[in-house]
Amino acid sequence: MTAFPAPRVTIKDVAARAGVSKGAVSLAFNHKPGLSEATRDRIFAAARELGWEPNLTARSLSSSRVDVVGLAICRPARMLGLEPFYMEFVSGVESVLTEHSCSLLLRLVRTVDEEVGLQEAWWRGRQTGGAILVDFRADDPRVPAVERLGMPVVAVGHPSLTGSLVSVWTDDATAVKEAVRYLAALGHRRIARVGGAAALGHTTIRTAAFDEAARILGLAGARQVATDYSGEAGARATRSMLTAAPPDRPTAIVYDNDIMAVAGLSVAAEMGLSVPRDVSLLAWDDSQLCRLTHPTLSAMSHDVHGFGAEAARTLFGLITGDGPGTHQVPTPVLTPRASTAPPEV
């Protein structure tokens, strides 16, 4: 009787035994980030059970070149076109991709679940070599999905939201507290905040930081409202606040983006209120818009173009194994301008 050799164990067999993708096995054995420790241990255990070891020659021949990077954004197309933040962020990403002769595959999605399916399709179809993920929620379903796929991704968000993924983030909590302390130091006791979408993790972080700062400073008149980041929503929130009776009407308002701050400035003018004599306004994201208004808008400034570039650089570092891992970029800093002043007594 002729004895046939046992079938050769492959990386596909290891992936099936561990319940992950072949890409995840490759990440584990190349000692690259992007996997949880539990997943990494499960892959190593499966390889031991099957008696499999990576082919070092094949591994050395495998290319770490990336030709396309994916970026999905869950925002309406019209709003995205108007919001300076993402235009600046994408331009920063593109500046690095150009250095690597790489293209950006940008897609707008309606829900996070839709993005999960899209990222899986991109990765399984070899359309992208990695992705940048933005706008994280609490218990974000993208985290376990990309961990399962083993795809290289950089998460733009606070590490408390991004699980085991390599993340690049700004310290929004510290920036919010600085804004509140600045306005309180000017003499404002009734400070309001027009926030972004309540479901977003960075909105939650900013909301908690605002409440904490107001409590520490004893600002009983502080209040907050969530919006969708649009100019229309920012205008509605401002109008509602400024039509309140004087004991409840804020003397200063902080906005979660510059679009809403500009809309708020228009509402104040519409109501015959002077900025900053009657109400002080402070924007987040110091785009060109903040410097073109009259009066110019005080803002929490940060280098959004540089933020996008750093996210892209971190992704390439993750893929090659030379990256810095999770790290914080410079915290937004206060840039006072003509739209903030002590309140009228």
PDB file of C-alpha atoms in Angstrom, residues 49-308:
ATOM      1  CA  GLU A  49      -1.535  22.722  17.552  1.00  0.00           C
ATOM      2  CA  LEU A  50      -1.164  22.340  13.783  1.00  0.00           C
ATOM      3  CA  GLY A  51       2.624  22.336  13.834  1.00  0.00           C
ATOM      4  CA  TRP A  52       2.816  25.300  11.473  1.00  0.00           C
ATOM      5  CA  GLU A  53       5.596  27.845  11.209  1.00  0.00           C
ATOM      6  CA  PRO A  54       5.770  30.788   8.784  1.00  0.00           C
ATOM      7  CA  ASN A  55       7.900  30.405   5.683  1.00  0.00           C
ATOM      8  CA  LEU A  56      10.607  32.988   6.305  1.00  0.00           C
ATOM      9  CA  THR A  57      11.568  33.160   2.636  1.00  0.00           C
ATOM     10  CA  ALA A  58       8.001  33.776   1.580  1.00  0.00           C
ATOM     11  CA  ARG A  59       7.622  36.336   4.344  1.00  0.00           C
ATOM     12  CA  SER A  60      10.685  38.228   3.194  1.00  0.00           C
ATOM     13  CA  LEU A  61       9.331  38.298  -0.357  1.00  0.00           C
ATOM     14  CA  SER A  62       5.930  39.570   0.684  1.00  0.00           C
ATOM     15  CA  SER A  63       5.561  43.232  -0.091  1.00  0.00           C
ATOM     16  CA  SER A  64       4.576  45.768   2.528  1.00  0.00           C
ATOM     17  CA  ARG A  65       3.800  48.253  -0.245  1.00  0.00           C
ATOM     18  CA  VAL A  66       0.435  49.945  -0.033  1.00  0.00           C
ATOM     19  CA  ASP A  67      -1.093  51.487  -3.154  1.00  0.00           C
ATOM     20  CA  VAL A  68      -4.502  52.483  -1.760  1.00  0.00           C
ATOM     21  CA  VAL A  69      -5.610  53.627   1.707  1.00  0.00           C
ATOM     22  CA  GLY A  70      -9.295  53.637   2.638  1.00  0.00           C
ATOM     23  CA  LEU A  71     -11.170  56.366   4.520  1.00  0.00           C
ATOM     24  CA  ALA A  72     -14.921  56.170   5.151  1.00  0.00           C
ATOM     25  CA  ILE A  73     -16.753  59.093   6.754  1.00  0.00           C
ATOM     26  CA  CYS A  74     -20.256  58.864   8.186  1.00  0.00           C
ATOM     27  CA  ARG A  75     -21.452  62.358   7.298  1.00  0.00           C
ATOM     28  CA  PRO A  76     -23.897  63.755   4.723  1.00  0.00           C
ATOM     29  CA  ALA A  77     -22.073  64.711   1.527  1.00  0.00           C
ATOM     30  CA  ARG A  78     -23.355  68.292   1.568  1.00  0.00           C
ATOM     31  CA  MET A  79     -22.215  68.892   5.145  1.00  0.00           C
ATOM     32  CA  LEU A  80     -18.815  67.349   4.497  1.00  0.00           C
ATOM     33  CA  GLY A  81     -18.268  69.751   1.622  1.00  0.00           C
ATOM     34  CA  LEU A  82     -18.956  72.713   3.884  1.00  0.00           C
ATOM     35  CA  GLU A  83     -16.953  71.644   6.933  1.00  0.00           C
ATOM     36  CA  PRO A  84     -13.348  72.894   6.891  1.00  0.00           C
ATOM     37  CA  PHE A  85     -12.120  70.240   9.362  1.00  0.00           C
ATOM     38  CA  TYR A  86     -12.394  67.257   7.050  1.00  0.00           C
ATOM     39  CA  MET A  87     -11.151  69.185   4.027  1.00  0.00           C
ATOM     40  CA  GLU A  88      -8.009  70.072   5.995  1.00  0.00           C
ATOM     41  CA  PHE A  89      -7.701  66.572   7.459  1.00  0.00           C
ATOM     42  CA  VAL A  90      -7.980  64.872   4.053  1.00  0.00           C
ATOM     43  CA  SER A  91      -5.447  67.292   2.561  1.00  0.00           C
ATOM     44  CA  GLY A  92      -3.023  66.282   5.329  1.00  0.00           C
ATOM     45  CA  VAL A  93      -3.579  62.591   4.613  1.00  0.00           C
ATOM     46  CA  GLU A  94      -3.064  63.178   0.878  1.00  0.00           C
ATOM     47  CA  SER A  95       0.203  65.032   1.496  1.00  0.00           C
ATOM     48  CA  VAL A  96       1.699  61.845   2.960  1.00  0.00           C
ATOM     49  CA  LEU A  97       0.075  59.463   0.484  1.00  0.00           C
ATOM     50  CA  THR A  98       1.668  61.424  -2.348  1.00  0.00           C
ATOM     51  CA  GLU A  99       5.109  60.767  -0.858  1.00  0.00           C
ATOM     52  CA  HIS A 100       4.358  57.030  -1.019  1.00  0.00           C
ATOM     53  CA  SER A 101       2.788  57.126  -4.509  1.00  0.00           C
ATOM     54  CA  CYS A 102      -0.414  55.983  -2.851  1.00  0.00           C
ATOM     55  CA  SER A 103      -4.060  56.877  -3.502  1.00  0.00           C
ATOM     56  CA  LEU A 104      -6.922  57.611  -1.123  1.00  0.00           C
ATOM     57  CA  LEU A 105     -10.180  55.689  -1.519  1.00  0.00           C
ATOM     58  CA  LEU A 106     -12.762  57.976   0.111  1.00  0.00           C
ATOM     59  CA  ARG A 107     -16.345  56.899   0.670  1.00  0.00           C
ATOM     60  CA  LEU A 108     -19.243  58.507   2.523  1.00  0.00           C
ATOM     61  CA  VAL A 109     -21.457  56.091   4.454  1.00  0.00           C
ATOM     62  CA  ARG A 110     -24.803  56.471   6.200  1.00  0.00           C
ATOM     63  CA  THR A 111     -24.153  54.279   9.247  1.00  0.00           C
ATOM     64  CA  VAL A 112     -21.251  52.717  11.129  1.00  0.00           C
ATOM     65  CA  ASP A 113     -22.605  49.250  10.276  1.00  0.00           C
ATOM     66  CA  GLU A 114     -22.439  50.188   6.603  1.00  0.00           C
ATOM     67  CA  GLU A 115     -18.814  51.149   7.104  1.00  0.00           C
ATOM     68  CA  VAL A 116     -18.055  47.790   8.733  1.00  0.00           C
ATOM     69  CA  GLY A 117     -19.311  46.022   5.606  1.00  0.00           C
ATOM     70  CA  LEU A 118     -17.413  48.424   3.377  1.00  0.00           C
ATOM     71  CA  GLN A 119     -14.104  47.960   5.203  1.00  0.00           C
ATOM     72  CA  GLU A 120     -14.524  44.176   5.039  1.00  0.00           C
ATOM     73  CA  ALA A 121     -15.238  44.342   1.297  1.00  0.00           C
ATOM     74  CA  TRP A 122     -12.240  46.598   0.696  1.00  0.00           C
ATOM     75  CA  TRP A 123      -9.897  44.340   2.657  1.00  0.00           C
ATOM     76  CA  ARG A 124     -11.133  40.980   1.374  1.00  0.00           C
ATOM     77  CA  GLY A 125     -11.196  42.316  -2.177  1.00  0.00           C
ATOM     78  CA  ARG A 126      -7.628  43.625  -1.793  1.00  0.00           C
ATOM     79  CA  GLN A 127      -8.792  47.098  -2.752  1.00  0.00           C
ATOM     80  CA  THR A 128      -6.929  48.702   0.166  1.00  0.00           C
ATOM     81  CA  GLY A 129      -3.747  47.953   2.046  1.00  0.00           C
ATOM     82  CA  GLY A 130      -4.955  49.720   5.186  1.00  0.00           C
ATOM     83  CA  ALA A 131      -7.452  52.266   6.439  1.00  0.00           C
ATOM     84  CA  ILE A 132      -7.877  55.340   8.612  1.00  0.00           C
ATOM     85  CA  LEU A 133     -10.940  55.207  10.878  1.00  0.00           C
ATOM     86  CA  VAL A 134     -12.588  58.351  12.257  1.00  0.00           C
ATOM     87  CA  ASP A 135     -15.532  59.446  14.417  1.00  0.00           C
ATOM     88  CA  PHE A 136     -15.511  56.697  17.034  1.00  0.00           C
ATOM     89  CA  ARG A 137     -18.494  55.839  19.221  1.00  0.00           C
ATOM     90  CA  ALA A 138     -18.620  54.045  22.561  1.00  0.00           C
ATOM     91  CA  ASP A 139     -18.473  50.265  21.926  1.00  0.00           C
ATOM     92  CA  ASP A 140     -17.763  50.999  18.277  1.00  0.00           C
ATOM     93  CA  PRO A 141     -18.486  47.897  16.129  1.00  0.00           C
ATOM     94  CA  ARG A 142     -15.570  48.709  13.830  1.00  0.00           C
ATOM     95  CA  VAL A 143     -13.051  47.807  16.536  1.00  0.00           C
ATOM     96  CA  PRO A 144     -13.855  44.066  16.774  1.00  0.00           C
ATOM     97  CA  ALA A 145     -14.510  43.922  13.023  1.00  0.00           C
ATOM     98  CA  VAL A 146     -11.057  45.143  11.975  1.00  0.00           C
ATOM     99  CA  GLU A 147      -9.409  43.132  14.764  1.00  0.00           C
ATOM    100  CA  ARG A 148     -11.073  40.053  13.316  1.00  0.00           C
ATOM    101  CA  LEU A 149      -9.957  40.909   9.791  1.00  0.00           C
ATOM    102  CA  GLY A 150      -6.408  41.653  10.896  1.00  0.00           C
ATOM    103  CA  MET A 151      -6.256  44.658   8.600  1.00  0.00           C
ATOM    104  CA  PRO A 152      -3.818  47.493   9.332  1.00  0.00           C
ATOM    105  CA  VAL A 153      -5.772  50.526  10.534  1.00  0.00           C
ATOM    106  CA  VAL A 154      -5.084  53.720  12.421  1.00  0.00           C
ATOM    107  CA  ALA A 155      -7.910  54.954  14.602  1.00  0.00           C
ATOM    108  CA  VAL A 156      -8.326  58.711  14.939  1.00  0.00           C
ATOM    109  CA  GLY A 157      -9.759  58.852  18.423  1.00  0.00           C
ATOM    110  CA  HIS A 158      -9.059  58.672  22.139  1.00  0.00           C
ATOM    111  CA  PRO A 159      -7.633  55.281  23.238  1.00  0.00           C
ATOM    112  CA  SER A 160     -10.633  54.787  25.543  1.00  0.00           C
ATOM    113  CA  LEU A 161     -12.741  54.440  22.380  1.00  0.00           C
ATOM    114  CA  THR A 162     -10.441  52.501  20.061  1.00  0.00           C
ATOM    115  CA  GLY A 163      -9.694  49.250  21.897  1.00  0.00           C
ATOM    116  CA  SER A 164      -6.440  47.578  20.822  1.00  0.00           C
ATOM    117  CA  LEU A 165      -6.166  49.585  17.611  1.00  0.00           C
ATOM    118  CA  VAL A 166      -3.258  51.945  17.081  1.00  0.00           C
ATOM    119  CA  SER A 167      -4.697  55.419  17.589  1.00  0.00           C
ATOM    120  CA  VAL A 168      -3.754  59.043  17.027  1.00  0.00           C
ATOM    121  CA  TRP A 169      -5.639  61.508  19.199  1.00  0.00           C
ATOM    122  CA  THR A 170      -5.943  64.983  20.644  1.00  0.00           C
ATOM    123  CA  ASP A 171      -6.591  65.737  24.298  1.00  0.00           C
ATOM    124  CA  ASP A 172     -10.038  67.281  23.845  1.00  0.00           C
ATOM    125  CA  ALA A 173     -10.836  67.204  27.561  1.00  0.00           C
ATOM    126  CA  THR A 174      -7.888  69.435  28.436  1.00  0.00           C
ATOM    127  CA  ALA A 175      -8.753  71.825  25.602  1.00  0.00           C
ATOM    128  CA  VAL A 176     -12.390  72.157  26.722  1.00  0.00           C
ATOM    129  CA  LYS A 177     -11.325  72.886  30.279  1.00  0.00           C
ATOM    130  CA  GLU A 178      -8.913  75.544  29.053  1.00  0.00           C
ATOM    131  CA  ALA A 179     -11.702  77.228  27.087  1.00  0.00           C
ATOM    132  CA  VAL A 180     -14.043  77.271  30.092  1.00  0.00           C
ATOM    133  CA  ARG A 181     -11.319  78.521  32.445  1.00  0.00           C
ATOM    134  CA  TYR A 182     -10.432  81.318  30.010  1.00  0.00           C
ATOM    135  CA  LEU A 183     -14.013  82.538  29.727  1.00  0.00           C
ATOM    136  CA  ALA A 184     -14.497  82.292  33.494  1.00  0.00           C
ATOM    137  CA  ALA A 185     -11.285  84.284  34.022  1.00  0.00           C
ATOM    138  CA  LEU A 186     -12.783  87.042  31.850  1.00  0.00           C
ATOM    139  CA  GLY A 187     -15.695  87.150  34.296  1.00  0.00           C
ATOM    140  CA  HIS A 188     -18.295  84.988  32.522  1.00  0.00           C
ATOM    141  CA  ARG A 189     -20.504  82.937  34.843  1.00  0.00           C
ATOM    142  CA  ARG A 190     -23.168  81.854  32.358  1.00  0.00           C
ATOM    143  CA  ILE A 191     -21.247  79.860  29.760  1.00  0.00           C
ATOM    144  CA  ALA A 192     -22.945  77.616  27.205  1.00  0.00           C
ATOM    145  CA  ARG A 193     -21.601  74.998  24.811  1.00  0.00           C
ATOM    146  CA  VAL A 194     -23.092  74.070  21.435  1.00  0.00           C
ATOM    147  CA  GLY A 195     -21.766  70.543  21.014  1.00  0.00           C
ATOM    148  CA  GLY A 196     -21.610  68.056  18.162  1.00  0.00           C
ATOM    149  CA  ALA A 197     -23.433  64.788  17.661  1.00  0.00           C
ATOM    150  CA  ALA A 198     -24.140  63.168  21.046  1.00  0.00           C
ATOM    151  CA  ALA A 199     -23.327  59.652  19.761  1.00  0.00           C
ATOM    152  CA  LEU A 200     -19.711  60.524  18.937  1.00  0.00           C
ATOM    153  CA  GLY A 201     -17.114  59.580  21.513  1.00  0.00           C
ATOM    154  CA  HIS A 202     -15.218  62.857  21.345  1.00  0.00           C
ATOM    155  CA  THR A 203     -18.500  64.719  21.968  1.00  0.00           C
ATOM    156  CA  THR A 204     -19.006  62.644  25.115  1.00  0.00           C
ATOM    157  CA  ILE A 205     -15.461  63.437  26.248  1.00  0.00           C
ATOM    158  CA  ARG A 206     -15.944  67.169  25.662  1.00  0.00           C
ATOM    159  CA  THR A 207     -19.338  67.146  27.397  1.00  0.00           C
ATOM    160  CA  ALA A 208     -17.911  65.499  30.511  1.00  0.00           C
ATOM    161  CA  ALA A 209     -14.936  67.894  30.551  1.00  0.00           C
ATOM    162  CA  PHE A 210     -17.214  70.940  30.237  1.00  0.00           C
ATOM    163  CA  ASP A 211     -19.391  69.732  33.132  1.00  0.00           C
ATOM    164  CA  GLU A 212     -16.330  69.061  35.276  1.00  0.00           C
ATOM    165  CA  ALA A 213     -14.796  72.464  34.581  1.00  0.00           C
ATOM    166  CA  ALA A 214     -18.103  74.234  35.293  1.00  0.00           C
ATOM    167  CA  ARG A 215     -18.492  72.336  38.561  1.00  0.00           C
ATOM    168  CA  ILE A 216     -14.956  73.098  39.735  1.00  0.00           C
ATOM    169  CA  LEU A 217     -15.374  76.787  38.880  1.00  0.00           C
ATOM    170  CA  GLY A 218     -18.838  76.977  40.419  1.00  0.00           C
ATOM    171  CA  LEU A 219     -20.542  78.042  37.185  1.00  0.00           C
ATOM    172  CA  ALA A 220     -24.154  77.332  38.058  1.00  0.00           C
ATOM    173  CA  GLY A 221     -25.348  78.925  34.818  1.00  0.00           C
ATOM    174  CA  ALA A 222     -23.397  76.605  32.503  1.00  0.00           C
ATOM    175  CA  ARG A 223     -25.422  74.596  29.990  1.00  0.00           C
ATOM    176  CA  GLN A 224     -24.875  72.422  26.914  1.00  0.00           C
ATOM    177  CA  VAL A 225     -26.826  71.281  23.866  1.00  0.00           C
ATOM    178  CA  ALA A 226     -25.977  68.633  21.245  1.00  0.00           C
ATOM    179  CA  THR A 227     -26.353  69.263  17.500  1.00  0.00           C
ATOM    180  CA  ASP A 228     -25.329  67.684  14.183  1.00  0.00           C
ATOM    181  CA  TYR A 229     -22.419  70.109  13.540  1.00  0.00           C
ATOM    182  CA  SER A 230     -24.324  71.934  10.793  1.00  0.00           C
ATOM    183  CA  GLY A 231     -24.620  75.699  10.533  1.00  0.00           C
ATOM    184  CA  GLU A 232     -28.402  75.395  10.661  1.00  0.00           C
ATOM    185  CA  ALA A 233     -28.305  73.452  13.935  1.00  0.00           C
ATOM    186  CA  GLY A 234     -25.738  75.844  15.385  1.00  0.00           C
ATOM    187  CA  ALA A 235     -27.939  78.801  14.486  1.00  0.00           C
ATOM    188  CA  ARG A 236     -31.039  77.205  16.049  1.00  0.00           C
ATOM    189  CA  ALA A 237     -29.174  76.408  19.266  1.00  0.00           C
ATOM    190  CA  THR A 238     -27.749  79.943  19.454  1.00  0.00           C
ATOM    191  CA  ARG A 239     -31.125  81.560  18.807  1.00  0.00           C
ATOM    192  CA  SER A 240     -32.741  79.439  21.521  1.00  0.00           C
ATOM    193  CA  MET A 241     -30.047  80.395  24.020  1.00  0.00           C
ATOM    194  CA  LEU A 242     -30.015  84.112  23.229  1.00  0.00           C
ATOM    195  CA  THR A 243     -33.799  84.481  23.367  1.00  0.00           C
ATOM    196  CA  ALA A 244     -33.884  83.128  26.925  1.00  0.00           C
ATOM    197  CA  ALA A 245     -34.634  85.517  29.774  1.00  0.00           C
ATOM    198  CA  PRO A 246     -31.523  87.360  31.083  1.00  0.00           C
ATOM    199  CA  PRO A 247     -30.917  85.099  34.103  1.00  0.00           C
ATOM    200  CA  ASP A 248     -30.696  82.107  31.736  1.00  0.00           C
ATOM    201  CA  ARG A 249     -29.155  83.798  28.709  1.00  0.00           C
ATOM    202  CA  PRO A 250     -25.444  82.948  28.371  1.00  0.00           C
ATOM    203  CA  THR A 251     -22.843  85.661  28.179  1.00  0.00           C
ATOM    204  CA  ALA A 252     -20.408  83.331  26.406  1.00  0.00           C
ATOM    205  CA  ILE A 253     -20.861  80.356  24.045  1.00  0.00           C
ATOM    206  CA  VAL A 254     -18.332  77.686  23.037  1.00  0.00           C
ATOM    207  CA  TYR A 255     -18.978  75.857  19.735  1.00  0.00           C
ATOM    208  CA  ASP A 256     -17.727  72.411  18.760  1.00  0.00           C
ATOM    209  CA  ASN A 257     -16.759  73.553  15.265  1.00  0.00           C
ATOM    210  CA  ASP A 258     -16.185  76.731  13.318  1.00  0.00           C
ATOM    211  CA  ILE A 259     -19.229  76.378  11.044  1.00  0.00           C
ATOM    212  CA  MET A 260     -21.586  76.583  14.022  1.00  0.00           C
ATOM    213  CA  ALA A 261     -19.625  79.468  15.538  1.00  0.00           C
ATOM    214  CA  VAL A 262     -19.939  81.496  12.336  1.00  0.00           C
ATOM    215  CA  ALA A 263     -23.672  80.702  12.259  1.00  0.00           C
ATOM    216  CA  GLY A 264     -23.920  81.815  15.895  1.00  0.00           C
ATOM    217  CA  LEU A 265     -22.214  85.093  15.049  1.00  0.00           C
ATOM    218  CA  SER A 266     -24.817  85.697  12.315  1.00  0.00           C
ATOM    219  CA  VAL A 267     -27.654  84.995  14.762  1.00  0.00           C
ATOM    220  CA  ALA A 268     -26.248  87.489  17.260  1.00  0.00           C
ATOM    221  CA  ALA A 269     -26.137  90.144  14.538  1.00  0.00           C
ATOM    222  CA  GLU A 270     -29.675  89.265  13.442  1.00  0.00           C
ATOM    223  CA  MET A 271     -30.870  89.808  17.011  1.00  0.00           C
ATOM    224  CA  GLY A 272     -29.097  93.155  17.311  1.00  0.00           C
ATOM    225  CA  LEU A 273     -26.565  91.827  19.831  1.00  0.00           C
ATOM    226  CA  SER A 274     -22.980  93.004  19.784  1.00  0.00           C
ATOM    227  CA  VAL A 275     -20.115  90.479  19.901  1.00  0.00           C
ATOM    228  CA  PRO A 276     -18.322  90.494  22.286  1.00  0.00           C
ATOM    229  CA  ARG A 277     -20.080  93.241  24.282  1.00  0.00           C
ATOM    230  CA  ASP A 278     -23.371  91.316  24.672  1.00  0.00           C
ATOM    231  CA  VAL A 279     -22.086  87.770  24.138  1.00  0.00           C
ATOM    232  CA  SER A 280     -18.635  86.254  23.643  1.00  0.00           C
ATOM    233  CA  LEU A 281     -18.164  83.455  21.099  1.00  0.00           C
ATOM    234  CA  LEU A 282     -15.400  80.835  20.908  1.00  0.00           C
ATOM    235  CA  ALA A 283     -14.997  78.224  18.129  1.00  0.00           C
ATOM    236  CA  TRP A 284     -13.333  74.829  17.932  1.00  0.00           C
ATOM    237  CA  ASP A 285     -11.085  74.181  14.875  1.00  0.00           C
ATOM    238  CA  ASP A 286      -9.356  77.381  13.891  1.00  0.00           C
ATOM    239  CA  SER A 287      -9.952  77.392  10.140  1.00  0.00           C
ATOM    240  CA  GLN A 288      -9.673  80.382   7.825  1.00  0.00           C
ATOM    241  CA  LEU A 289     -13.359  81.050   8.541  1.00  0.00           C
ATOM    242  CA  CYS A 290     -12.527  82.194  12.058  1.00  0.00           C
ATOM    243  CA  ARG A 291     -10.175  84.865  10.723  1.00  0.00           C
ATOM    244  CA  LEU A 292     -12.522  86.177   8.013  1.00  0.00           C
ATOM    245  CA  THR A 293     -15.506  87.065  10.217  1.00  0.00           C
ATOM    246  CA  HIS A 294     -16.141  90.428  11.827  1.00  0.00           C
ATOM    247  CA  PRO A 295     -15.240  90.369  14.595  1.00  0.00           C
ATOM    248  CA  THR A 296     -12.683  87.602  14.176  1.00  0.00           C
ATOM    249  CA  LEU A 297     -13.506  84.503  16.212  1.00  0.00           C
ATOM    250  CA  SER A 298     -11.519  83.317  19.198  1.00  0.00           C
ATOM    251  CA  ALA A 299     -10.799  79.613  18.753  1.00  0.00           C
ATOM    252  CA  MET A 300      -9.252  76.434  20.091  1.00  0.00           C
ATOM    253  CA  SER A 301      -6.559  76.069  17.435  1.00  0.00           C
ATOM    254  CA  HIS A 302      -4.817  72.958  16.229  1.00  0.00           C
ATOM    255  CA  ASP A 303      -3.025  71.876  13.071  1.00  0.00           C
ATOM    256  CA  VAL A 304      -5.750  69.819  11.361  1.00  0.00           C
ATOM    257  CA  HIS A 305      -3.655  69.357   8.203  1.00  0.00           C
ATOM    258  CA  GLY A 306      -0.810  68.075  10.358  1.00  0.00           C
ATOM    259  CA  PHE A 307      -3.245  65.809  12.226  1.00  0.00           C
ATOM    260  CA  GLY A 308      -4.261  64.140   8.960  1.00  0.00           C
TER     261      GLY A 308
END
